[in-house]
JSON list of C-alpha atoms in Angstrom, two decimals:
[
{"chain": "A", "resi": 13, "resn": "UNK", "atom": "CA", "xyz": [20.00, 9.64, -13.22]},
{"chain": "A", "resi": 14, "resn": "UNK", "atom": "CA", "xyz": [19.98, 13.37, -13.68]},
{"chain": "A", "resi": 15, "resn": "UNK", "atom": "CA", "xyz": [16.91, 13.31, -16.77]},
{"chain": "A", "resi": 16, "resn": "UNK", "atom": "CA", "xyz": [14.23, 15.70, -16.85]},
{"chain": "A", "resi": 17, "resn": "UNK", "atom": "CA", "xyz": [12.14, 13.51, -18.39]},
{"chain": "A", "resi": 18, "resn": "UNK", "atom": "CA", "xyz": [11.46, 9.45, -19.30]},
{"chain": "A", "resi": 19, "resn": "UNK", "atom": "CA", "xyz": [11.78, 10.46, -22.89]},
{"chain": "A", "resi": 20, "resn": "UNK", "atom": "CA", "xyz": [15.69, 11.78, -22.35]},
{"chain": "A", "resi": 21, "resn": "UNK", "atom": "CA", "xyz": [16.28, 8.26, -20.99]},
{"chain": "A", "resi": 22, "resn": "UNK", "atom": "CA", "xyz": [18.81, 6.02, -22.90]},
{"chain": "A", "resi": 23, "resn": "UNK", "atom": "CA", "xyz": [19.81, 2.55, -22.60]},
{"chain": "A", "resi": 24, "resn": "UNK", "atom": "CA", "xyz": [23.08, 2.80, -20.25]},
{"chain": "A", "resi": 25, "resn": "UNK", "atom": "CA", "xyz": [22.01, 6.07, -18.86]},
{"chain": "A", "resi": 26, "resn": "UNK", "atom": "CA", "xyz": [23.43, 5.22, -15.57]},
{"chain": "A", "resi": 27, "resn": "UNK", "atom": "CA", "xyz": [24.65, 7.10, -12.01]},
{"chain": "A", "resi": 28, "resn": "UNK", "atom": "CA", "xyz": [26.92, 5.98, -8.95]},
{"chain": "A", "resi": 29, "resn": "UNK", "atom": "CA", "xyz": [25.43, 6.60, -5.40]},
{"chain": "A", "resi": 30, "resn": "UNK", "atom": "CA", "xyz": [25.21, 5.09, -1.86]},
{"chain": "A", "resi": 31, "resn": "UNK", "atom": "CA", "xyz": [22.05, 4.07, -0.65]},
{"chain": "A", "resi": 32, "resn": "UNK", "atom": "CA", "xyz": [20.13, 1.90, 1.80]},
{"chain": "A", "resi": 33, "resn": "UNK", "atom": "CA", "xyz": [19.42, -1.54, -0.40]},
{"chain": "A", "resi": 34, "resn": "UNK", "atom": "CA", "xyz": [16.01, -3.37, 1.28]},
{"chain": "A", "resi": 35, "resn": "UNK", "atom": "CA", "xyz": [15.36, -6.98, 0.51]},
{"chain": "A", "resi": 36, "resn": "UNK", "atom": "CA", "xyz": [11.50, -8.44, 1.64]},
{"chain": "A", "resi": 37, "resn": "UNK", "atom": "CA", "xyz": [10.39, -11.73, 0.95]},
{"chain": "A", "resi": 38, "resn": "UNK", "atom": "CA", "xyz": [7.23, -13.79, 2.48]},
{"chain": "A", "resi": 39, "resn": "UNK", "atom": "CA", "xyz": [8.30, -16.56, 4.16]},
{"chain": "A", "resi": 40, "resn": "UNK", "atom": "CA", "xyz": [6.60, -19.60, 2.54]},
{"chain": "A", "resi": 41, "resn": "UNK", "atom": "CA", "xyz": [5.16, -18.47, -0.48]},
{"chain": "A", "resi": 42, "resn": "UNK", "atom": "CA", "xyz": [6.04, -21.62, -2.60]},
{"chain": "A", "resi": 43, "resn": "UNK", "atom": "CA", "xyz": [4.19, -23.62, -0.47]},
{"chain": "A", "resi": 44, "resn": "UNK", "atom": "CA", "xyz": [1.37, -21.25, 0.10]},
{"chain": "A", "resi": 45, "resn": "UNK", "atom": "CA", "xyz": [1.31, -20.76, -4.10]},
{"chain": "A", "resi": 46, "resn": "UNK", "atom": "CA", "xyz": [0.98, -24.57, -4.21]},
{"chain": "A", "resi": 47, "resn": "UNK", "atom": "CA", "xyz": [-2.75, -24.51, -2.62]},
{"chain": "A", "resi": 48, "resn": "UNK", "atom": "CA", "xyz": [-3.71, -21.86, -4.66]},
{"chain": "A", "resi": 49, "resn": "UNK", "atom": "CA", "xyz": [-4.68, -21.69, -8.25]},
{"chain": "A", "resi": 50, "resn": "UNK", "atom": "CA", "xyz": [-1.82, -18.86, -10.59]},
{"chain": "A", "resi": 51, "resn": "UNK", "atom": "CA", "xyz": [-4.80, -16.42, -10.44]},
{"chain": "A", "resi": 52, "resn": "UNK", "atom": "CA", "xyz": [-5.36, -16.52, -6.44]},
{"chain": "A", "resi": 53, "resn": "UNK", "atom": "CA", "xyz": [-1.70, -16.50, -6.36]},
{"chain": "A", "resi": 54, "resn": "UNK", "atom": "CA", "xyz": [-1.37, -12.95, -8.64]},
{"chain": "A", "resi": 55, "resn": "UNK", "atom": "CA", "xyz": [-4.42, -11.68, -6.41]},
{"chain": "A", "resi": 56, "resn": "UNK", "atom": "CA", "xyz": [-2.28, -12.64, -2.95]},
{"chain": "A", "resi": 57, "resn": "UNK", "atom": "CA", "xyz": [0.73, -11.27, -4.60]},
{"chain": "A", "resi": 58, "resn": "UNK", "atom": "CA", "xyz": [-1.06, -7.79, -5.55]},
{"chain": "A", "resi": 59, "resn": "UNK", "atom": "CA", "xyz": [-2.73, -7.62, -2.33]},
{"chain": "A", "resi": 60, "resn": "UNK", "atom": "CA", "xyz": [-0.03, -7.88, -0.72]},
{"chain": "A", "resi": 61, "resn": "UNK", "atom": "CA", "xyz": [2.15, -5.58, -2.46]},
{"chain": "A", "resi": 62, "resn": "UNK", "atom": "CA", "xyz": [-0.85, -3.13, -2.43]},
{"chain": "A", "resi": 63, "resn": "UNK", "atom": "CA", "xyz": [-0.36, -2.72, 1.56]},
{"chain": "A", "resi": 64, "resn": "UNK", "atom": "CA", "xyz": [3.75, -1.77, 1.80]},
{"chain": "A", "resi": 65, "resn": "UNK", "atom": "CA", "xyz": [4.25, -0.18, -1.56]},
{"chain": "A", "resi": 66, "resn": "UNK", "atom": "CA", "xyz": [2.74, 3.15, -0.12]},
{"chain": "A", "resi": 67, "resn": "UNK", "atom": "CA", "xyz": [5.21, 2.10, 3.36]},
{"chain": "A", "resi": 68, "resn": "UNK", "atom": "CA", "xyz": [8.00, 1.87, 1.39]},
{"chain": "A", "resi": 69, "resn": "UNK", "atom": "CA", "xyz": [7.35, 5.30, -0.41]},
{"chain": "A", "resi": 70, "resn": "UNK", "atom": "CA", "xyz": [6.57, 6.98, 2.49]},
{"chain": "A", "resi": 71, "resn": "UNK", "atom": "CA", "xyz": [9.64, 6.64, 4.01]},
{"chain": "A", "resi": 72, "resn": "UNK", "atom": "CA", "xyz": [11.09, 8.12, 0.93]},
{"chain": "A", "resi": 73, "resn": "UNK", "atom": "CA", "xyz": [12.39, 4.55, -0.56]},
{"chain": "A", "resi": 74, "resn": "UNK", "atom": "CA", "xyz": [10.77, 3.35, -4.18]},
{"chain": "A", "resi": 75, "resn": "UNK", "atom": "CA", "xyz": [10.69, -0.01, -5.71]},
{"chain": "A", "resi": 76, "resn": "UNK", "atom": "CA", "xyz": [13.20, -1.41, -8.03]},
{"chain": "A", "resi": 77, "resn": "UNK", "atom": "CA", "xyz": [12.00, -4.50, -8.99]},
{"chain": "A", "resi": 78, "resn": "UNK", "atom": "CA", "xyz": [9.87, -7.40, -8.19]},
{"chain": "A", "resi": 79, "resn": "UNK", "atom": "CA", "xyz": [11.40, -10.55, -8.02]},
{"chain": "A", "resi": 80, "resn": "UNK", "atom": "CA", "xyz": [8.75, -13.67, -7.98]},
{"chain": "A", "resi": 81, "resn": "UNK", "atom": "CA", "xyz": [7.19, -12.71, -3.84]},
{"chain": "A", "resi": 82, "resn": "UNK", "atom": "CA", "xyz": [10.09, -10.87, -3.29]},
{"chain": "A", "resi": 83, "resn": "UNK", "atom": "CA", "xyz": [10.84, -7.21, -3.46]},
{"chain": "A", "resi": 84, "resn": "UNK", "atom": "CA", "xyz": [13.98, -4.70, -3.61]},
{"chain": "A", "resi": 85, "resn": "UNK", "atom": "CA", "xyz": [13.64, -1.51, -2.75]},
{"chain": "A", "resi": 86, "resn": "UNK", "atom": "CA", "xyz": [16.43, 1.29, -2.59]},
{"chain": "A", "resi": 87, "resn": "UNK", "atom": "CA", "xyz": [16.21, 4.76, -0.06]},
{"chain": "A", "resi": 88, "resn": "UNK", "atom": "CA", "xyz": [18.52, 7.51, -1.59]},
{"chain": "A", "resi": 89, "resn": "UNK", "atom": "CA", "xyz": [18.12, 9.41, 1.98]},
{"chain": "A", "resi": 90, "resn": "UNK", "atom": "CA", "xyz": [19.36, 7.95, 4.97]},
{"chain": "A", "resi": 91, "resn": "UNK", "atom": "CA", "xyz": [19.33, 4.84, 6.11]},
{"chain": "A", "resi": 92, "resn": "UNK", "atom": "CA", "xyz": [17.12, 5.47, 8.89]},
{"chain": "A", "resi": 93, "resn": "UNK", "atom": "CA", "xyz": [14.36, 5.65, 6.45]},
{"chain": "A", "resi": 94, "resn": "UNK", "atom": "CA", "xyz": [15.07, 2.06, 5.47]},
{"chain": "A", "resi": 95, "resn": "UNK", "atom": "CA", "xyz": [15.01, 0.60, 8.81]},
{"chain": "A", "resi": 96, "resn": "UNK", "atom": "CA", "xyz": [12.00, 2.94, 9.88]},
{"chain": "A", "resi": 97, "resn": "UNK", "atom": "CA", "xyz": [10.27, 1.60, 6.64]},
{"chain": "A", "resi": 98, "resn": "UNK", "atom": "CA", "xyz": [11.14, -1.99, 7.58]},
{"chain": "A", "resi": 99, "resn": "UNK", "atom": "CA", "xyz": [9.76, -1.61, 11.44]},
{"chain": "A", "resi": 100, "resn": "UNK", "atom": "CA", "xyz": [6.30, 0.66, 9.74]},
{"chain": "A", "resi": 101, "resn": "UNK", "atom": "CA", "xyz": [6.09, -2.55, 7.24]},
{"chain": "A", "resi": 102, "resn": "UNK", "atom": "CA", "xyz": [6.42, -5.34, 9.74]},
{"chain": "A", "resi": 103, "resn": "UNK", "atom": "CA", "xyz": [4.31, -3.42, 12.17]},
{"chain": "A", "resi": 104, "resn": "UNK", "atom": "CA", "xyz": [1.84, -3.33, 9.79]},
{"chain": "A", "resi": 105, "resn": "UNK", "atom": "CA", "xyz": [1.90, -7.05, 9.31]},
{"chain": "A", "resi": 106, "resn": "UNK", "atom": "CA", "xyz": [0.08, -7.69, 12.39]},
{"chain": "A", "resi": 107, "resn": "UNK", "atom": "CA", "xyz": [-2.87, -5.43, 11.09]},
{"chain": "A", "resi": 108, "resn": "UNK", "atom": "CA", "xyz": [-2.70, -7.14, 7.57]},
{"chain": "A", "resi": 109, "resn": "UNK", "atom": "CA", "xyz": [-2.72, -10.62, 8.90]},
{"chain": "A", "resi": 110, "resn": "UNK", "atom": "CA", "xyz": [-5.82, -9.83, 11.21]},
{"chain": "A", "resi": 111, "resn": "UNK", "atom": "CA", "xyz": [-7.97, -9.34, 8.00]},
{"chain": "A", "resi": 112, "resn": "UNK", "atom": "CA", "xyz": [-6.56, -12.34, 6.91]},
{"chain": "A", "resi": 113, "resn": "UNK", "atom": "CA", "xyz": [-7.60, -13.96, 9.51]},
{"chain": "A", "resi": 114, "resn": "UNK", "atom": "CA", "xyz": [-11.30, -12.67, 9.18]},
{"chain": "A", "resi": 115, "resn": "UNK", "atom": "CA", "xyz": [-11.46, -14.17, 5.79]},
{"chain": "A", "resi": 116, "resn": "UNK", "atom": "CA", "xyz": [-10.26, -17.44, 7.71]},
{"chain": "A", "resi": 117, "resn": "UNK", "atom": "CA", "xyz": [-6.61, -17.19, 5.97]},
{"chain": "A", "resi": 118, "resn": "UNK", "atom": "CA", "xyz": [-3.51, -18.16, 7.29]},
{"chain": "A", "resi": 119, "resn": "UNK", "atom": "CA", "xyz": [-1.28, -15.32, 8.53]},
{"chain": "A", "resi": 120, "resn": "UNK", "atom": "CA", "xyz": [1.60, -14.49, 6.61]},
{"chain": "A", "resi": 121, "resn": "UNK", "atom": "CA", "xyz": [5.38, -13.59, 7.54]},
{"chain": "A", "resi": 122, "resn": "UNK", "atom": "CA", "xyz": [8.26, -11.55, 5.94]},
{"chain": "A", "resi": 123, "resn": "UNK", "atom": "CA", "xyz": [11.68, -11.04, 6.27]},
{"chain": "A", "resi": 124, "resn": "UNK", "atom": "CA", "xyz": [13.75, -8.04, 5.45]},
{"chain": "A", "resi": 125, "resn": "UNK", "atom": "CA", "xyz": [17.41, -7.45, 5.13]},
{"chain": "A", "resi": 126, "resn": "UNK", "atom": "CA", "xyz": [18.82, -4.12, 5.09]},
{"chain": "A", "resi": 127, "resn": "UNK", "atom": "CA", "xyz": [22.49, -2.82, 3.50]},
{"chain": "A", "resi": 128, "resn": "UNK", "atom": "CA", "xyz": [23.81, 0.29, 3.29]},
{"chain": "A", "resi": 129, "resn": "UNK", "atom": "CA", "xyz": [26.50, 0.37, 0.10]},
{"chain": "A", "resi": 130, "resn": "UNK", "atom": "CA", "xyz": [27.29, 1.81, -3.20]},
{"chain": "A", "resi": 131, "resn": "UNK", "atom": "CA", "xyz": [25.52, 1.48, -6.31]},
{"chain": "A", "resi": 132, "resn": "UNK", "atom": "CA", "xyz": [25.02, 2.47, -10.15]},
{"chain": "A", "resi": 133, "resn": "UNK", "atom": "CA", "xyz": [21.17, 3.06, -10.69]},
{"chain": "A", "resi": 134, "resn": "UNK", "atom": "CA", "xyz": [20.45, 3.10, -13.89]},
{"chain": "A", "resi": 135, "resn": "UNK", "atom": "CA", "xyz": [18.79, 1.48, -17.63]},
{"chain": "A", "resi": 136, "resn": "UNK", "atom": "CA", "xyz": [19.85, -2.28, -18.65]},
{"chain": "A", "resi": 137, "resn": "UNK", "atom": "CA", "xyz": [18.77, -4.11, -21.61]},
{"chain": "A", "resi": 138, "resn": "UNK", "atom": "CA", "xyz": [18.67, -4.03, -25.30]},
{"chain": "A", "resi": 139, "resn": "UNK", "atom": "CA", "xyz": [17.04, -1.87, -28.23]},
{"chain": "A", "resi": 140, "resn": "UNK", "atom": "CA", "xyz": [13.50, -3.40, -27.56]},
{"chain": "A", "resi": 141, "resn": "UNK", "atom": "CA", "xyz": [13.48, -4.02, -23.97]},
{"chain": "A", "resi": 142, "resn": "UNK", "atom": "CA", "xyz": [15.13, -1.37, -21.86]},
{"chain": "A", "resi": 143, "resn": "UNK", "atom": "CA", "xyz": [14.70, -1.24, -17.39]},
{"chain": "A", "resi": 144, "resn": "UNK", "atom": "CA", "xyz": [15.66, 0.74, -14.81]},
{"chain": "A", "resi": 145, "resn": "UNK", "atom": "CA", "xyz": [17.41, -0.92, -11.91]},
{"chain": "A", "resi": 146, "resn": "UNK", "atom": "CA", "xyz": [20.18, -1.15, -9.29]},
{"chain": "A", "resi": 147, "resn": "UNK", "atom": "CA", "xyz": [23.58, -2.80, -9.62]},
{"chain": "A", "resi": 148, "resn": "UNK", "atom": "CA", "xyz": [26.01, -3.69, -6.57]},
{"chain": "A", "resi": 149, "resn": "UNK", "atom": "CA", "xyz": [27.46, -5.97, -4.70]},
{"chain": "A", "resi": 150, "resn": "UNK", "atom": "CA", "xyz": [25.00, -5.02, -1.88]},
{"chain": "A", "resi": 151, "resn": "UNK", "atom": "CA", "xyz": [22.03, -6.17, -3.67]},
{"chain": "A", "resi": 152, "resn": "UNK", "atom": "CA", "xyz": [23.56, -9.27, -2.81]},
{"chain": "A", "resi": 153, "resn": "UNK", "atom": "CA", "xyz": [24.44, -8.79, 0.65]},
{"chain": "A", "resi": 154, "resn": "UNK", "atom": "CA", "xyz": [20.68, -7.41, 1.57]},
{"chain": "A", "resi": 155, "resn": "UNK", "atom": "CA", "xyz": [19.29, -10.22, 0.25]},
{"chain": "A", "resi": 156, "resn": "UNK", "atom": "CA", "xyz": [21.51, -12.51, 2.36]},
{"chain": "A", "resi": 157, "resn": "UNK", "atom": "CA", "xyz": [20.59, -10.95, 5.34]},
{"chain": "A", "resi": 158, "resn": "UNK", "atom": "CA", "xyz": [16.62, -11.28, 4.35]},
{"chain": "A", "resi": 159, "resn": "UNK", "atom": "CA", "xyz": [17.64, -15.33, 4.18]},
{"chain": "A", "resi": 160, "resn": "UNK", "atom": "CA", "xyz": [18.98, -15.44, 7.74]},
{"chain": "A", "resi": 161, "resn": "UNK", "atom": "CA", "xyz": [15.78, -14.58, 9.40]},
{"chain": "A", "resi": 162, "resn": "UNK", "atom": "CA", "xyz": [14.64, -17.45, 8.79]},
{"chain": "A", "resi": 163, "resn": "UNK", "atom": "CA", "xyz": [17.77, -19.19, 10.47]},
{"chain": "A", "resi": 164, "resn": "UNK", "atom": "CA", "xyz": [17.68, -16.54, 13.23]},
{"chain": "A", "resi": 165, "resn": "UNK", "atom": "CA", "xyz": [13.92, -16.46, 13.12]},
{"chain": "A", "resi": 166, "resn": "UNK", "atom": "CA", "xyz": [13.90, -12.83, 13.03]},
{"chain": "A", "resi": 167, "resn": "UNK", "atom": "CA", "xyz": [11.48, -10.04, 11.09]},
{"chain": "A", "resi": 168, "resn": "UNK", "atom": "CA", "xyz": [14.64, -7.88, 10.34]},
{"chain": "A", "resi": 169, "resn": "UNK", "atom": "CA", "xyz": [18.20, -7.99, 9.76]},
{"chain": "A", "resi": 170, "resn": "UNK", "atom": "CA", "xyz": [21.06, -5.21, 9.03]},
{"chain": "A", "resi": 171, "resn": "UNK", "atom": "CA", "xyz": [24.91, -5.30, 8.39]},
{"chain": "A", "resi": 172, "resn": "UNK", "atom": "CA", "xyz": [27.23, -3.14, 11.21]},
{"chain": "A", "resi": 173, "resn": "UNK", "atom": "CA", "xyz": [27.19, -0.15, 8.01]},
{"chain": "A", "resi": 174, "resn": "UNK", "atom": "CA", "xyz": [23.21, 0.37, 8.77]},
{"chain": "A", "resi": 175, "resn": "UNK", "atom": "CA", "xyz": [23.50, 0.69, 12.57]},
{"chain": "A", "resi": 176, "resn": "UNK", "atom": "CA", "xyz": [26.73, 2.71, 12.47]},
{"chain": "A", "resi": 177, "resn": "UNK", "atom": "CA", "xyz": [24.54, 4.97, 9.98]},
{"chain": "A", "resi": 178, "resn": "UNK", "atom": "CA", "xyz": [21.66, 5.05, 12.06]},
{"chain": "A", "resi": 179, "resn": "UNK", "atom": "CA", "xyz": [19.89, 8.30, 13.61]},
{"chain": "A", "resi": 180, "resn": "UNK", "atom": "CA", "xyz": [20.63, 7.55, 17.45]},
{"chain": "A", "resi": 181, "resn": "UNK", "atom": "CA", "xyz": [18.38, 10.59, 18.57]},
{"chain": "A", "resi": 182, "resn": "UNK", "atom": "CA", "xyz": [15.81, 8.18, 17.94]},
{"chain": "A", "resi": 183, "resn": "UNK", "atom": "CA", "xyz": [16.99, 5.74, 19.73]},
{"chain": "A", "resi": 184, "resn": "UNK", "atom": "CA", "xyz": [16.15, 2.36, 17.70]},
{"chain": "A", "resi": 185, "resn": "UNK", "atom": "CA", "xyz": [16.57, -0.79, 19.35]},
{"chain": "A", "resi": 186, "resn": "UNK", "atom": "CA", "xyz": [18.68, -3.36, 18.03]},
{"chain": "A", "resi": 187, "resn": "UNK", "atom": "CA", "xyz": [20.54, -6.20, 19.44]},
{"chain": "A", "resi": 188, "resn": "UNK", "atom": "CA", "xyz": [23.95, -7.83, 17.79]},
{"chain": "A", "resi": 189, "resn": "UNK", "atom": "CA", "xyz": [24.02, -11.60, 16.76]},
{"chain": "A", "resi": 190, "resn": "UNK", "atom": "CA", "xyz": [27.06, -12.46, 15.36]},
{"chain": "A", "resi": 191, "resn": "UNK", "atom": "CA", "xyz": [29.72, -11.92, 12.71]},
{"chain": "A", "resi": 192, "resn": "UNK", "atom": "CA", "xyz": [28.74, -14.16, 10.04]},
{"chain": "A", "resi": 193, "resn": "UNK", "atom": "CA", "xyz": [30.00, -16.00, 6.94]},
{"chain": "A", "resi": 194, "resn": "UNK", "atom": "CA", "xyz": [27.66, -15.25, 4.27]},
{"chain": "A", "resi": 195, "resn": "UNK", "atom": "CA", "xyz": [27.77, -17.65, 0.80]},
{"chain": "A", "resi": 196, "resn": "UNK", "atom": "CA", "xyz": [28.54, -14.96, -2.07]},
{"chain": "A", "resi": 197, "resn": "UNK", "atom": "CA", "xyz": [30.23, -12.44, -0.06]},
{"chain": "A", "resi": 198, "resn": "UNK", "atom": "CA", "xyz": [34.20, -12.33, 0.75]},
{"chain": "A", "resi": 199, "resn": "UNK", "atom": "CA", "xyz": [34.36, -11.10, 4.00]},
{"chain": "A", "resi": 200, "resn": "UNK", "atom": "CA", "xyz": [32.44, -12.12, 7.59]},
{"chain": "A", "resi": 201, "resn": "UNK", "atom": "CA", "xyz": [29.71, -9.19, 8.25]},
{"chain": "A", "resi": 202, "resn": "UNK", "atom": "CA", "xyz": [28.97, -8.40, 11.40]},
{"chain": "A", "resi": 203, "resn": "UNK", "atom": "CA", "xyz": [24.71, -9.02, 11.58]},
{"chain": "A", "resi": 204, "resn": "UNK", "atom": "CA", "xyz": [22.24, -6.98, 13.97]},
{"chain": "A", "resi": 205, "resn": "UNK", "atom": "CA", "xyz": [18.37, -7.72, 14.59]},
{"chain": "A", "resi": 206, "resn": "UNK", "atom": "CA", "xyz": [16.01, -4.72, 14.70]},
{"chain": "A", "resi": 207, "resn": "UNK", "atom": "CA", "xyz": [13.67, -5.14, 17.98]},
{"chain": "A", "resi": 208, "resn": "UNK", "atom": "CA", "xyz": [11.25, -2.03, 17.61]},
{"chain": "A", "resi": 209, "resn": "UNK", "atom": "CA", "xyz": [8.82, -4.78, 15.11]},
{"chain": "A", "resi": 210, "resn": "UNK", "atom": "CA", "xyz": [7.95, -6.97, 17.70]},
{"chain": "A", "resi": 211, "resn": "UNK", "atom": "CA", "xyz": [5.16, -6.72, 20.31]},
{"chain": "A", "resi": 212, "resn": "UNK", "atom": "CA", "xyz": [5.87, -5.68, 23.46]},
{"chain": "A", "resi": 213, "resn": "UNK", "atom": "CA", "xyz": [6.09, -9.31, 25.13]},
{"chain": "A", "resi": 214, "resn": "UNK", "atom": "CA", "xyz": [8.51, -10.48, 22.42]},
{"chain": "A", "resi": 215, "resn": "UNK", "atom": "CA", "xyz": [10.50, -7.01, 22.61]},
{"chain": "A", "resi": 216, "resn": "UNK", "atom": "CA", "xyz": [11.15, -7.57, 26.06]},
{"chain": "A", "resi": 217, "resn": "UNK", "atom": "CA", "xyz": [12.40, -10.80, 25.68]},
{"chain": "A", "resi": 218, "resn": "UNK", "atom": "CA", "xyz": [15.14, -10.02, 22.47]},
{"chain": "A", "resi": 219, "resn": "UNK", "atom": "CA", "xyz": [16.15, -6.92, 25.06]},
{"chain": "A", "resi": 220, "resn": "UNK", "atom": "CA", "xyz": [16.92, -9.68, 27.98]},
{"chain": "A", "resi": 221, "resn": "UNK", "atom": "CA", "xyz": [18.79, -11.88, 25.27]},
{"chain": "A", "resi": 222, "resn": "UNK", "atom": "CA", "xyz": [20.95, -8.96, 23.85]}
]
């Protein structure tokens, strides 16, 4: 928002930009919270968060906010770092979930929804309790699109905006599954699943069903 430092910041200090909008949330977490005790739950939460916050900022993206087991996080680049983010974190599920499963854990699963759009970053609140964070209707739509993978029982969904944004010199695989009414959002939006996640068996077979 154009400050040189936190302390210039006021309440309403706001700016208008497009960006890539993530959405991530693990699949199951209510019922996985319910067999654990609130302070194994903060521990999973943390742990978990510890392994794709560095993901998310390598790939030039940062966290806006934490919502509950979910997380949104916004890419001021291109959106190719969002998707290439999204691939790196579900890639890195496999590796996460194998020390899981050392410890005799369950594996976990996420799903991410990606939107490319318009938005005001920027400070809500009040005199006492002032927070950065992103406002637009894409929020919204991102978020969607994390909900449908569980319908299409996918690790990553993104509106037509992201792929016709994408870097094609490096060739990202993607298949298209529909144009979709989505609850909360006016118009039908056309809905792609990112393949480069999945293992080589399950690649092939998302290829042969494009």
């Amino acid at each position: 928002i154009n400050k040189d430092s936190f302390c210039d910041i006021e309440l309403g200090d706001n700016k208008k930009s497009d960006m890539a909008i993530m959405f991530s949330d693990i699949r199951s977490f209510t019922e996985m919270s319910e067999a654990m005790t609130p302070k194994e739950s903060f521990f999973f939460l943390n742990s978990f968060l510890k392994e794709i916050g560095p993901i998310i900022r390598k790939h030039k993206g940062f966290i806006d906010n934490f919502i509950g087991d979910a997380t949104l996080s916004v890419f001021p680049g291109k959106v190719t770092d969002a998707v290439l983010c999204a691939i790196h974190i579900q890639k890195h599920m496999y590796f996460f979930n194998n020390k899981r499963k050392e410890k005799l854990l369950k594996p976990i699963a996420i799903g991410i929804g990606i939107h490319w759009a318009e938005l005001i970053i920027g400070t809500i609140g009040e005199k006492y309790r002032m927070a950065g964070t992103v406002i637009s209707s894409g929020v919204n739509l991102s978020s969607r699109l994390e909900n449908l993978t569980k319908f299409y029982k996918a690790k990553i969904l993104v509106s037509a905006t992201v792929i016709n944004k994408l870097d094609k010199s490096l060739d990202i695989k993607y298949r298209f599954l529909g144009n979709i009414s989505l609850q909360g959002i006016s118009n039908k939006v056309l809905i792609y699943e990112i393949l480069d996640c999945y293992l080589e068996e399950d690649f092939h077979k998302r290829v042969m069903t494009k």
